PDB file of C-alpha atoms and ligand atoms in Angstrom:
ATOM      1  CA  MET B 294     139.371 112.031  89.655  1.00 94.00           C
ATOM      2  CA  ASN B 295     137.168 111.552  86.077  1.00 98.00           C
ATOM      3  CA  HIS B 296     133.483 109.987  85.707  1.00 98.00           C
ATOM      4  CA  GLN B 297     135.587 106.589  84.331  1.00 98.00           C
ATOM      5  CA  GLN B 298     137.813 106.567  86.900  1.00 98.00           C
ATOM      6  CA  ILE B 299     134.662 106.401  89.488  1.00 98.00           C
ATOM      7  CA  ASP B 300     132.581 104.080  87.529  1.00 98.00           C
ATOM      8  CA  GLN B 301     135.630 101.736  87.453  1.00 98.00           C
ATOM      9  CA  LEU B 302     136.028 102.277  91.580  1.00 98.00           C
ATOM     10  CA  ALA B 303     132.388 101.660  92.475  1.00 98.00           C
ATOM     11  CA  ARG B 304     131.692  98.249  90.110  1.00 98.00           C
ATOM     12  CA  GLN B 305     135.084  96.993  92.386  1.00 98.00           C
ATOM     13  CA  TRP B 306     132.991  98.456  95.234  1.00 98.00           C
ATOM     14  CA  ILE B 307     129.809  96.947  94.834  1.00 98.00           C
ATOM     15  CA  VAL B 308     129.925  94.341  91.443  1.00 98.00           C
ATOM     16  CA  ASP B 309     133.323  92.225  91.728  1.00 98.00           C
ATOM     17  CA  ALA B 310     133.209  92.663  95.871  1.00 98.00           C
ATOM     18  CA  ALA B 311     130.665  89.980  95.509  1.00 98.00           C
ATOM     19  CA  ASP B 312     131.722  86.553  96.290  1.00 98.00           C
ATOM     20  CA  ARG B 313     128.082  84.827  96.599  1.00 98.00           C
ATOM     21  CA  PRO B 314     125.188  85.428  93.714  1.00 98.00           C
ATOM     22  CA  ALA B 315     123.550  88.966  94.172  1.00 98.00           C
ATOM     23  CA  ASN B 316     120.625  90.540  93.726  1.00 98.00           C
ATOM     24  CA  PRO B 317     120.943  92.213  90.141  1.00 98.00           C
ATOM     25  CA  ARG B 318     118.304  94.402  90.211  1.00 98.00           C
ATOM     26  CA  VAL B 319     119.116  95.922  93.443  1.00 98.00           C
ATOM     27  CA  GLN B 320     122.954  95.853  92.879  1.00 98.00           C
ATOM     28  CA  ALA B 321     122.536  97.598  89.412  1.00 98.00           C
ATOM     29  CA  ILE B 322     121.254 100.197  90.883  1.00 98.00           C
ATOM     30  CA  VAL B 323     123.043 101.050  94.155  1.00 98.00           C
ATOM     31  CA  LEU B 324     126.479 100.341  91.563  1.00 98.00           C
ATOM     32  CA  ARG B 325     124.805 103.228  89.490  1.00 98.00           C
ATOM     33  CA  LEU B 326     123.581 105.499  92.536  1.00 98.00           C
ATOM     34  CA  VAL B 327     126.819 105.168  94.236  1.00 98.00           C
ATOM     35  CA  ALA B 328     128.754 105.988  91.491  1.00 98.00           C
ATOM     36  CA  ASP B 329     126.494 108.656  90.896  1.00 98.00           C
ATOM     37  CA  LEU B 330     127.167 109.723  94.272  1.00 98.00           C
ATOM     38  CA  CYS B 331     131.292 109.991  94.055  1.00 98.00           C
ATOM     39  CA  LYS B 332     130.554 111.699  90.609  1.00 98.00           C
ATOM     40  CA  ALA B 333     129.079 114.599  92.583  1.00 98.00           C
ATOM     41  CA  MET B 334     131.670 114.797  95.951  1.00 98.00           C
ATOM     42  CA  GLU B 335     134.075 115.222  92.446  1.00 98.00           C
ATOM     43  CA  ASP B 336     132.488 117.763  90.543  1.00 98.00           C
ATOM     44  CA  LEU B 337     131.110 119.707  93.774  1.00 98.00           C
ATOM     45  CA  ASP B 338     134.614 119.017  95.544  1.00 98.00           C
ATOM     46  CA  ILE B 339     131.707 117.857  98.587  1.00 98.00           C
ATOM     47  CA  GLN B 340     134.276 117.842 101.987  1.00 98.00           C
ATOM     48  CA  PRO B 341     133.960 115.439 104.410  1.00 98.00           C
ATOM     49  CA  GLY B 342     132.386 117.603 107.353  1.00 98.00           C
ATOM     50  CA  GLU B 343     129.576 118.241 104.565  1.00 98.00           C
ATOM     51  CA  PHE B 344     128.983 115.053 104.169  1.00 98.00           C
ATOM     52  CA  TRP B 345     128.602 113.628 107.393  1.00 98.00           C
ATOM     53  CA  LYS B 346     126.040 116.360 108.045  1.00 98.00           C
ATOM     54  CA  GLY B 347     123.954 114.964 104.876  1.00 98.00           C
ATOM     55  CA  VAL B 348     124.524 111.182 106.639  1.00 98.00           C
ATOM     56  CA  ASP B 349     122.626 112.765 109.829  1.00 98.00           C
ATOM     57  CA  PHE B 350     120.370 114.989 107.878  1.00 98.00           C
ATOM     58  CA  LEU B 351     118.768 111.083 106.936  1.00 98.00           C
ATOM     59  CA  ALA B 352     119.706 110.124 109.671  1.00 98.00           C
ATOM     60  CA  LYS B 353     116.995 112.421 111.477  1.00 98.00           C
ATOM     61  CA  ALA B 354     114.923 112.925 108.705  1.00 98.00           C
ATOM     62  CA  GLY B 355     114.486 108.924 109.160  1.00 97.00           C
ATOM     63  CA  LYS B 356     113.872 109.044 112.816  1.00 97.00           C
ATOM     64  CA  ASN B 357     111.244 111.530 112.617  1.00 95.00           C
ATOM     65  CA  ASN B 358     109.843 109.950 110.096  1.00 94.00           C
ATOM     66  CA  GLU B 359     110.335 112.591 107.737  1.00 96.00           C
ATOM     67  CA  LEU B 360     111.712 111.347 104.484  1.00 97.00           C
ATOM     68  CA  GLY B 361     107.729 110.373 102.986  1.00 96.00           C
ATOM     69  CA  LEU B 362     107.607 114.308 103.317  1.00 96.00           C
ATOM     70  CA  LEU B 363     111.588 115.028 102.279  1.00 97.00           C
ATOM     71  CA  THR B 364     110.735 113.218  99.146  1.00 98.00           C
ATOM     72  CA  PRO B 365     107.212 114.908  97.443  1.00 98.00           C
ATOM     73  CA  GLY B 366     109.693 118.413  99.082  1.00 98.00           C
ATOM     74  CA  LEU B 367     111.754 117.312  96.043  1.00 98.00           C
ATOM     75  CA  GLY B 368     110.371 116.716  93.553  1.00 98.00           C
ATOM     76  CA  LEU B 369     111.132 113.339  93.454  1.00 98.00           C
ATOM     77  CA  GLU B 370     106.869 112.190  93.758  1.00 98.00           C
ATOM     78  CA  ARG B 371     106.219 114.158  91.499  1.00 98.00           C
ATOM     79  CA  PHE B 372     109.167 112.716  88.874  1.00 98.00           C
ATOM     80  CA  MET B 373     107.488 109.205  89.535  1.00 97.00           C
ATOM     81  CA  ASN B 374     103.778 110.467  88.854  1.00 97.00           C
ATOM     82  CA  ILE B 375     105.813 112.183  85.393  1.00 98.00           C
ATOM     83  CA  ARG B 376     107.031 108.730  84.573  1.00 97.00           C
ATOM     84  CA  ALA B 377     104.338 107.068  85.327  1.00 96.00           C
ATOM     85  CA  ASP B 378     102.199 109.056  83.361  1.00 97.00           C
ATOM     86  CA  GLU B 379     104.438 108.819  80.297  1.00 96.00           C
ATOM     87  CA  ALA B 380     104.184 105.499  80.421  1.00 95.00           C
ATOM     88  CA  GLU B 381     100.653 104.646  79.868  1.00 96.00           C
ATOM     89  CA  ALA B 382     100.854 107.603  77.124  1.00 95.00           C
ATOM     90  CA  ARG B 383     103.423 104.927  75.624  1.00 94.00           C
ATOM     91  CA  ALA B 384     100.917 102.681  76.404  1.00 93.00           C
ATOM     92  CA  GLY B 385      97.151 104.729  74.355  1.00 93.00           C
ATOM     93  CA  ILE B 386      96.504 105.754  78.012  1.00 94.00           C
ATOM     94  CA  GLU B 387      95.193 109.283  77.723  1.00 90.00           C
ATOM     95  CA  GLY B 388      92.847 111.152  79.564  1.00 93.00           C
ATOM     96  CA  GLY B 389      90.928 110.266  82.312  1.00 97.00           C
ATOM     97  CA  THR B 390      90.842 111.666  85.482  1.00 98.00           C
ATOM     98  CA  PRO B 391      95.166 113.067  86.194  1.00 98.00           C
ATOM     99  CA  ARG B 392      96.895 111.412  88.873  1.00 98.00           C
ATOM    100  CA  THR B 393      99.152 113.708  91.798  1.00 98.00           C
ATOM    101  CA  ILE B 394     100.336 112.464  94.311  1.00 98.00           C
ATOM    102  CA  GLU B 395     100.080 110.016  97.108  1.00 98.00           C
ATOM    103  CA  GLY B 396     101.924 111.515  99.944  1.00 96.00           C
ATOM    104  CA  PRO B 397     102.890 109.517 102.917  1.00 96.00           C
ATOM    105  CA  LEU B 398      99.253 109.861 105.101  1.00 96.00           C
ATOM    106  CA  TYR B 399      96.939 107.450 104.038  1.00 98.00           C
ATOM    107  CA  VAL B 400      96.195 104.769 106.542  1.00 97.00           C
ATOM    108  CA  ALA B 401      94.642 101.825 105.381  1.00 97.00           C
ATOM    109  CA  GLY B 402      91.540  99.946 107.309  1.00 97.00           C
ATOM    110  CA  ALA B 403      89.373 103.301 107.404  1.00 98.00           C
ATOM    111  CA  PRO B 404      85.398 102.805 107.843  1.00 98.00           C
ATOM    112  CA  GLU B 405      83.348 101.964 104.428  1.00 98.00           C
ATOM    113  CA  SER B 406      80.534 103.091 104.002  1.00 98.00           C
ATOM    114  CA  PRO B 407      77.997 102.456 101.512  1.00 98.00           C
ATOM    115  CA  GLY B 408      77.033 105.374  98.537  1.00 98.00           C
ATOM    116  CA  PHE B 409      77.941 108.340 101.334  1.00 98.00           C
ATOM    117  CA  ALA B 410      79.889 109.172 104.880  1.00 98.00           C
ATOM    118  CA  ARG B 411      80.328 112.196 107.016  1.00 98.00           C
ATOM    119  CA  LEU B 412      84.172 112.176 107.570  1.00 98.00           C
ATOM    120  CA  ASP B 413      84.364 114.876 109.791  1.00 98.00           C
ATOM    121  CA  ASP B 414      83.051 113.763 114.151  1.00 98.00           C
ATOM    122  CA  GLY B 415      82.130 117.117 114.088  1.00 97.00           C
ATOM    123  CA  LEU B 416      84.372 118.188 116.768  1.00 97.00           C
ATOM    124  CA  GLU B 417      85.220 121.476 114.232  1.00 97.00           C
ATOM    125  CA  SER B 418      82.131 121.605 113.273  1.00 94.00           C
ATOM    126  CA  ASN B 419      81.920 125.477 114.711  1.00 94.00           C
ATOM    127  CA  GLN B 420      85.121 126.956 113.124  1.00 96.00           C
ATOM    128  CA  ALA B 421      84.424 124.689 109.984  1.00 97.00           C
ATOM    129  CA  GLU B 422      82.014 125.362 106.559  1.00 97.00           C
ATOM    130  CA  VAL B 423      80.709 122.424 105.988  1.00 98.00           C
ATOM    131  CA  LEU B 424      81.645 120.744 102.527  1.00 98.00           C
ATOM    132  CA  PHE B 425      79.670 118.670 100.316  1.00 98.00           C
ATOM    133  CA  MET B 426      81.298 116.043  97.833  1.00 98.00           C
ATOM    134  CA  GLN B 427      80.019 114.534  94.901  1.00 98.00           C
ATOM    135  CA  GLY B 428      80.089 113.382  91.996  1.00 98.00           C
ATOM    136  CA  THR B 429      80.182 109.289  89.517  1.00 99.00           C
ATOM    137  CA  VAL B 430      83.049 107.118  89.141  1.00 98.00           C
ATOM    138  CA  PHE B 431      83.077 105.810  85.053  1.00 98.00           C
ATOM    139  CA  ASP B 432      85.427 103.778  83.342  1.00 98.00           C
ATOM    140  CA  ALA B 433      87.307 105.337  80.138  1.00 96.00           C
ATOM    141  CA  ASP B 434      84.474 104.089  78.176  1.00 96.00           C
ATOM    142  CA  GLY B 435      82.033 106.560  79.632  1.00 97.00           C
ATOM    143  CA  LYS B 436      80.128 104.078  81.700  1.00 98.00           C
ATOM    144  CA  PRO B 437      79.582 104.450  85.783  1.00 98.00           C
ATOM    145  CA  LEU B 438      81.060 101.422  88.286  1.00 98.00           C
ATOM    146  CA  ALA B 439      79.242 100.464  90.515  1.00 98.00           C
ATOM    147  CA  GLY B 440      80.503  99.912  93.544  1.00 98.00           C
ATOM    148  CA  ALA B 441      84.081 101.705  92.814  1.00 98.00           C
ATOM    149  CA  LYS B 442      86.046 102.289  95.898  1.00 98.00           C
ATOM    150  CA  VAL B 443      86.213 105.923  96.472  1.00 99.00           C
ATOM    151  CA  GLU B 444      89.256 106.322  99.691  1.00 98.00           C
ATOM    152  CA  VAL B 445      89.251 109.237 100.963  1.00 98.00           C
ATOM    153  CA  TRP B 446      91.478 111.086 103.492  1.00 98.00           C
ATOM    154  CA  HIS B 447      92.725 114.952 104.782  1.00 98.00           C
ATOM    155  CA  ALA B 448      93.637 117.025 107.530  1.00 97.00           C
ATOM    156  CA  ASN B 449      92.132 118.898 110.056  1.00 97.00           C
ATOM    157  CA  LEU B 450      92.138 123.413 110.406  1.00 97.00           C
ATOM    158  CA  LEU B 451      94.779 122.891 112.414  1.00 95.00           C
ATOM    159  CA  GLY B 452      96.063 120.783 109.192  1.00 95.00           C
ATOM    160  CA  ASN B 453      97.519 117.394 110.990  1.00 96.00           C
ATOM    161  CA  TYR B 454      95.601 114.003 109.611  1.00 97.00           C
ATOM    162  CA  SER B 455      94.022 111.904 112.320  1.00 97.00           C
ATOM    163  CA  PHE B 456      95.970 108.400 113.104  1.00 97.00           C
ATOM    164  CA  PHE B 457      98.968 110.859 113.389  1.00 95.00           C
ATOM    165  CA  ASP B 458      98.386 113.282 115.529  1.00 96.00           C
ATOM    166  CA  SER B 459      96.361 111.212 118.325  1.00 96.00           C
ATOM    167  CA  SER B 460      94.564 113.697 119.739  1.00 97.00           C
ATOM    168  CA  GLN B 461      92.011 113.106 117.286  1.00 98.00           C
ATOM    169  CA  SER B 462      89.509 111.043 116.882  1.00 98.00           C
ATOM    170  CA  ALA B 463      89.681 107.357 114.656  1.00 97.00           C
ATOM    171  CA  PHE B 464      89.606 107.431 111.283  1.00 98.00           C
ATOM    172  CA  ASN B 465      88.607 111.105 111.614  1.00 98.00           C
ATOM    173  CA  LEU B 466      88.444 112.490 107.651  1.00 98.00           C
ATOM    174  CA  ARG B 467      89.272 109.080 106.508  1.00 98.00           C
ATOM    175  CA  ARG B 468      86.668 106.620 105.080  1.00 98.00           C
ATOM    176  CA  SER B 469      86.307 104.107 101.859  1.00 98.00           C
ATOM    177  CA  ILE B 470      82.600 104.956 100.152  1.00 98.00           C
ATOM    178  CA  ILE B 471      81.424 102.677  97.505  1.00 98.00           C
ATOM    179  CA  ALA B 472      80.035 103.890  94.689  1.00 98.00           C
ATOM    180  CA  ASP B 473      76.310 102.687  94.749  1.00 98.00           C
ATOM    181  CA  ASP B 474      74.923 101.424  91.266  1.00 98.00           C
ATOM    182  CA  GLN B 475      75.128 103.695  89.352  1.00 98.00           C
ATOM    183  CA  GLY B 476      79.259 104.334  90.479  1.00 98.00           C
ATOM    184  CA  ARG B 477      78.357 107.874  92.700  1.00 98.00           C
ATOM    185  CA  TYR B 478      79.685 108.436  95.587  1.00 98.00           C
ATOM    186  CA  GLY B 479      79.396 111.875  98.287  1.00 98.00           C
ATOM    187  CA  PHE B 480      80.511 112.103 101.244  1.00 98.00           C
ATOM    188  CA  ARG B 481      79.995 115.622 103.684  1.00 98.00           C
ATOM    189  CA  THR B 482      82.517 116.885 105.463  1.00 98.00           C
ATOM    190  CA  ILE B 483      84.625 120.239 107.001  1.00 98.00           C
ATOM    191  CA  MET B 484      86.519 122.146 104.188  1.00 97.00           C
ATOM    192  CA  PRO B 485      89.712 121.501 104.962  1.00 96.00           C
ATOM    193  CA  LYS B 486      92.497 124.318 104.988  1.00 94.00           C
ATOM    194  CA  GLY B 487      96.285 123.936 104.043  1.00 95.00           C
ATOM    195  CA  TYR B 488      99.284 122.971 106.031  1.00 94.00           C
ATOM    196  CA  GLY B 489     102.691 123.057 106.301  1.00 95.00           C
ATOM    197  CA  CYS B 490     105.338 121.046 106.757  1.00 96.00           C
ATOM    198  CA  PRO B 491     106.748 120.462 110.867  1.00 94.00           C
ATOM    199  CA  PRO B 492     108.699 123.784 111.829  1.00 93.00           C
ATOM    200  CA  GLY B 493     112.347 122.467 112.847  1.00 94.00           C
ATOM    201  CA  GLY B 494     111.547 119.214 111.242  1.00 97.00           C
ATOM    202  CA  SER B 495     114.106 118.001 108.964  1.00 97.00           C
ATOM    203  CA  THR B 496     111.887 118.781 106.141  1.00 98.00           C
ATOM    204  CA  HIS B 497     111.411 122.487 106.900  1.00 97.00           C
ATOM    205  CA  THR B 498     115.086 123.089 107.692  1.00 97.00           C
ATOM    206  CA  LEU B 499     115.919 121.396 103.971  1.00 98.00           C
ATOM    207  CA  LEU B 500     113.387 124.221 102.567  1.00 98.00           C
ATOM    208  CA  ASP B 501     114.457 126.945 104.627  1.00 98.00           C
ATOM    209  CA  LEU B 502     118.288 126.140 103.021  1.00 98.00           C
ATOM    210  CA  LEU B 503     117.083 126.341  99.632  1.00 98.00           C
ATOM    211  CA  GLY B 504     115.273 129.244  99.797  1.00 98.00           C
ATOM    212  CA  ARG B 505     111.496 127.840  99.935  1.00 98.00           C
ATOM    213  CA  HIS B 506     108.726 127.438 101.665  1.00 98.00           C
ATOM    214  CA  GLY B 507     106.874 124.280 103.016  1.00 98.00           C
ATOM    215  CA  GLN B 508     103.491 125.364 102.689  1.00 98.00           C
ATOM    216  CA  ARG B 509     100.403 122.983 100.583  1.00 98.00           C
ATOM    217  CA  PRO B 510      97.622 124.109  99.561  1.00 98.00           C
ATOM    218  CA  ALA B 511      94.108 123.122 100.779  1.00 98.00           C
ATOM    219  CA  HIS B 512      93.390 119.789  98.982  1.00 98.00           C
ATOM    220  CA  ILE B 513      91.658 116.427  99.545  1.00 98.00           C
ATOM    221  CA  HIS B 514      93.406 113.355  98.915  1.00 98.00           C
ATOM    222  CA  PHE B 515      91.725 110.221  97.266  1.00 98.00           C
ATOM    223  CA  PHE B 516      92.682 106.549  96.493  1.00 98.00           C
ATOM    224  CA  VAL B 517      89.873 104.887  93.319  1.00 98.00           C
ATOM    225  CA  SER B 518      90.196 102.168  92.431  1.00 98.00           C
ATOM    226  CA  ALA B 519      87.557  99.174  90.788  1.00 98.00           C
ATOM    227  CA  PRO B 520      87.993  95.861  89.313  1.00 97.00           C
ATOM    228  CA  GLY B 521      89.808  95.626  86.026  1.00 96.00           C
ATOM    229  CA  GLN B 522      90.804  98.935  86.375  1.00 98.00           C
ATOM    230  CA  ARG B 523      94.538 101.154  87.067  1.00 97.00           C
ATOM    231  CA  LYS B 524      93.947 102.624  90.200  1.00 98.00           C
ATOM    232  CA  LEU B 525      93.925 105.823  90.550  1.00 98.00           C
ATOM    233  CA  THR B 526      95.588 108.204  93.503  1.00 98.00           C
ATOM    234  CA  THR B 527      94.831 111.832  93.169  1.00 98.00           C
ATOM    235  CA  GLN B 528      93.817 114.974  95.260  1.00 98.00           C
ATOM    236  CA  ILE B 529      91.193 117.414  94.442  1.00 98.00           C
ATOM    237  CA  ASN B 530      92.784 121.499  95.359  1.00 98.00           C
ATOM    238  CA  ILE B 531      90.356 123.853  96.835  1.00 98.00           C
ATOM    239  CA  ASP B 532      90.029 127.127  94.610  1.00 97.00           C
ATOM    240  CA  GLY B 533      91.119 130.108  95.711  1.00 96.00           C
ATOM    241  CA  ASP B 534      94.251 128.736  98.430  1.00 97.00           C
ATOM    242  CA  GLU B 535      96.594 131.017  97.812  1.00 97.00           C
ATOM    243  CA  TYR B 536      99.047 128.850  97.546  1.00 98.00           C
ATOM    244  CA  LEU B 537      97.078 126.467  94.744  1.00 98.00           C
ATOM    245  CA  TRP B 538      99.644 127.134  91.759  1.00 98.00           C
ATOM    246  CA  ASP B 539     102.707 127.455  94.282  1.00 98.00           C
ATOM    247  CA  ASP B 540     102.232 123.824  96.471  1.00 98.00           C
ATOM    248  CA  PHE B 541     105.995 123.198  98.308  1.00 98.00           C
ATOM    249  CA  ALA B 542     104.711 119.821  96.755  1.00 98.00           C
ATOM    250  CA  PHE B 543     104.196 120.179  93.547  1.00 98.00           C
ATOM    251  CA  ALA B 544     100.860 117.893  93.318  1.00 98.00           C
ATOM    252  CA  SER B 545      98.578 120.817  91.759  1.00 98.00           C
ATOM    253  CA  ARG B 546      97.319 120.091  88.728  1.00 98.00           C
ATOM    254  CA  GLU B 547      95.128 121.074  85.558  1.00 97.00           C
ATOM    255  CA  GLY B 548      91.976 118.720  85.757  1.00 98.00           C
ATOM    256  CA  LEU B 549      91.651 118.180  89.663  1.00 98.00           C
ATOM    257  CA  VAL B 550      90.279 122.666  90.971  1.00 98.00           C
ATOM    258  CA  PRO B 551      87.231 121.910  90.486  1.00 98.00           C
ATOM    259  CA  PRO B 552      84.656 124.761  91.156  1.00 98.00           C
ATOM    260  CA  LEU B 553      83.631 125.376  94.284  1.00 97.00           C
ATOM    261  CA  ARG B 554      80.359 126.370  94.744  1.00 98.00           C
ATOM    262  CA  ARG B 555      78.585 127.865  97.684  1.00 98.00           C
ATOM    263  CA  VAL B 556      74.866 127.792  98.730  1.00 98.00           C
ATOM    264  CA  GLU B 557      73.118 130.097 100.351  1.00 98.00           C
ATOM    265  CA  ASP B 558      69.537 128.946  99.500  1.00 98.00           C
ATOM    266  CA  PRO B 559      67.719 128.791 102.704  1.00 97.00           C
ATOM    267  CA  VAL B 560      65.400 125.703 101.129  1.00 97.00           C
ATOM    268  CA  ALA B 561      68.908 123.473 100.386  1.00 97.00           C
ATOM    269  CA  ILE B 562      70.804 124.689 103.614  1.00 98.00           C
ATOM    270  CA  ALA B 563      67.402 123.236 105.138  1.00 97.00           C
ATOM    271  CA  ALA B 564      66.970 120.204 102.822  1.00 97.00           C
ATOM    272  CA  LYS B 565      70.721 119.000 104.169  1.00 97.00           C
ATOM    273  CA  GLY B 566      69.938 119.417 107.880  1.00 96.00           C
ATOM    274  CA  LEU B 567      71.330 122.393 108.188  1.00 97.00           C
ATOM    275  CA  ASP B 568      71.715 126.058 109.252  1.00 95.00           C
ATOM    276  CA  ARG B 569      74.135 127.577 107.961  1.00 96.00           C
ATOM    277  CA  PRO B 570      75.309 128.214 104.245  1.00 98.00           C
ATOM    278  CA  PHE B 571      77.609 125.446 102.164  1.00 98.00           C
ATOM    279  CA  ALA B 572      79.853 124.402 100.245  1.00 98.00           C
ATOM    280  CA  THR B 573      79.783 121.942  97.865  1.00 98.00           C
ATOM    281  CA  ILE B 574      81.832 120.592  95.072  1.00 98.00           C
ATOM    282  CA  ASP B 575      80.529 118.330  92.342  1.00 98.00           C
ATOM    283  CA  PHE B 576      83.501 116.129  91.078  1.00 98.00           C
ATOM    284  CA  ASP B 577      83.896 112.615  88.956  1.00 98.00           C
ATOM    285  CA  PHE B 578      86.546 109.909  88.505  1.00 98.00           C
ATOM    286  CA  HIS B 579      87.137 108.680  85.616  1.00 98.00           C
ATOM    287  CA  LEU B 580      89.574 105.607  85.357  1.00 98.00           C
ATOM    288  CA  HIS B 581      91.163 103.226  82.676  1.00 97.00           C
ATOM    289  CA  ALA B 582      91.167  99.950  82.171  1.00 96.00           C
ATOM    290  CA  ASP B 583      94.118  97.664  83.735  1.00 94.00           C
ATOM    291  CA  VAL B 584      97.094  96.648  80.601  1.00 90.00           C
ATOM    292  CA  ALA B 585      98.908  94.017  81.068  1.00 87.00           C
ATOM    293  CA  ALA B 586     101.686  95.340  79.491  1.00 86.00           C
ATOM    294  CA  LEU B 587     101.771  98.401  82.243  1.00 90.00           C
ATOM    295  CA  PRO B 588     103.149  98.159  85.455  1.00 88.00           C
ATOM    296  CA  ARG B 589     100.417  98.675  87.866  1.00 88.00           C
ATOM    297  CA  ALA B 590      99.010 101.226  88.783  1.00 91.00           C
ATOM    298  CA  GLU B 591      97.902 100.492  92.692  1.00 90.00           C
ATOM    299  CA  VAL B 592     102.168 101.252  94.024  1.00 91.00           C
ATOM    300  CA  ASP B 593     103.719  99.243  96.309  1.00 92.00           C
ATOM    301  CA  ARG B 594     104.880 100.656  99.625  1.00 94.00           C
ATOM    302  CA  VAL B 595     105.277 100.512 103.535  1.00 93.00           C
ATOM    303  CA  ARG B 596     101.827 102.375 104.938  1.00 96.00           C
ATOM    304  CA  ALA B 597     100.392 102.934 108.622  1.00 93.00           C
ATOM    305  CA  ALA B 598      97.922 100.684 108.903  1.00 92.00           C
ATOM    306  CA  ALA B 599      95.105 101.297 111.584  1.00 83.00           C
TER     307      ALA B 599
HETATM  308 FE1  FE2 U 799      97.734 116.148 102.460  1.00 52.67          FE
END
């Protein structure tokens, strides 16, 4: 079949078959996706066995809650970021802290702390380097945003996230920090490690077939929000990670790899109440004012809540 014949068939199945009012947006999207899939089946001569293998793959990925991992792994979450950047550029919004992917592991409801928080529950303290991270949240004019909310989450030393890893304490390595009256936030945590897709899982299986690894460099996730500002979804990477520019999720970006400083001065160590050297990162967030003409920067998505 040629593409024109396929378009006609898809229209017959999806549009002409409607015998009551349809949701026009859903109809347009499904029409396009069904037609494009049929074209791929025709062009690539996809056999029924291959088709059903694909259906089974998606069913299993859904059952194992891996679709949120597959999405960044195939570049689709990065693609949505590129489109959001382009939409902002068309509206004259440029600069500021770059956005990057959210990933599937945010959990709503983390405890709120004014100004400063310790993220880790201390159980990995013996194996981990202590990390302090601090900075200021600014608007586009360089004015500090007092009361801005910095939601932060990251993995433990085994590369697992609390809530999804029920062996961790509730909200371990997750907090909402409310910036002080000068827009400053800060936290103490453990230096995160990189991690990989679950071995034997759907994403890993597909990446193997694609000749790709499923590793992420060490990183820390953020939502940064303030009234009247576009919500920022981003991450910072830990400099020096071997996968820094080889992230399976394509989330690394210039501007999101802040310098990491190691502090060995005994006076500075004692001032933090520690007995060994620690690492520190200074990082400011720069937000943009909301623009009515643009799609909201807040991404509507079903998320876990605890
Ligand atoms: Fe992550």
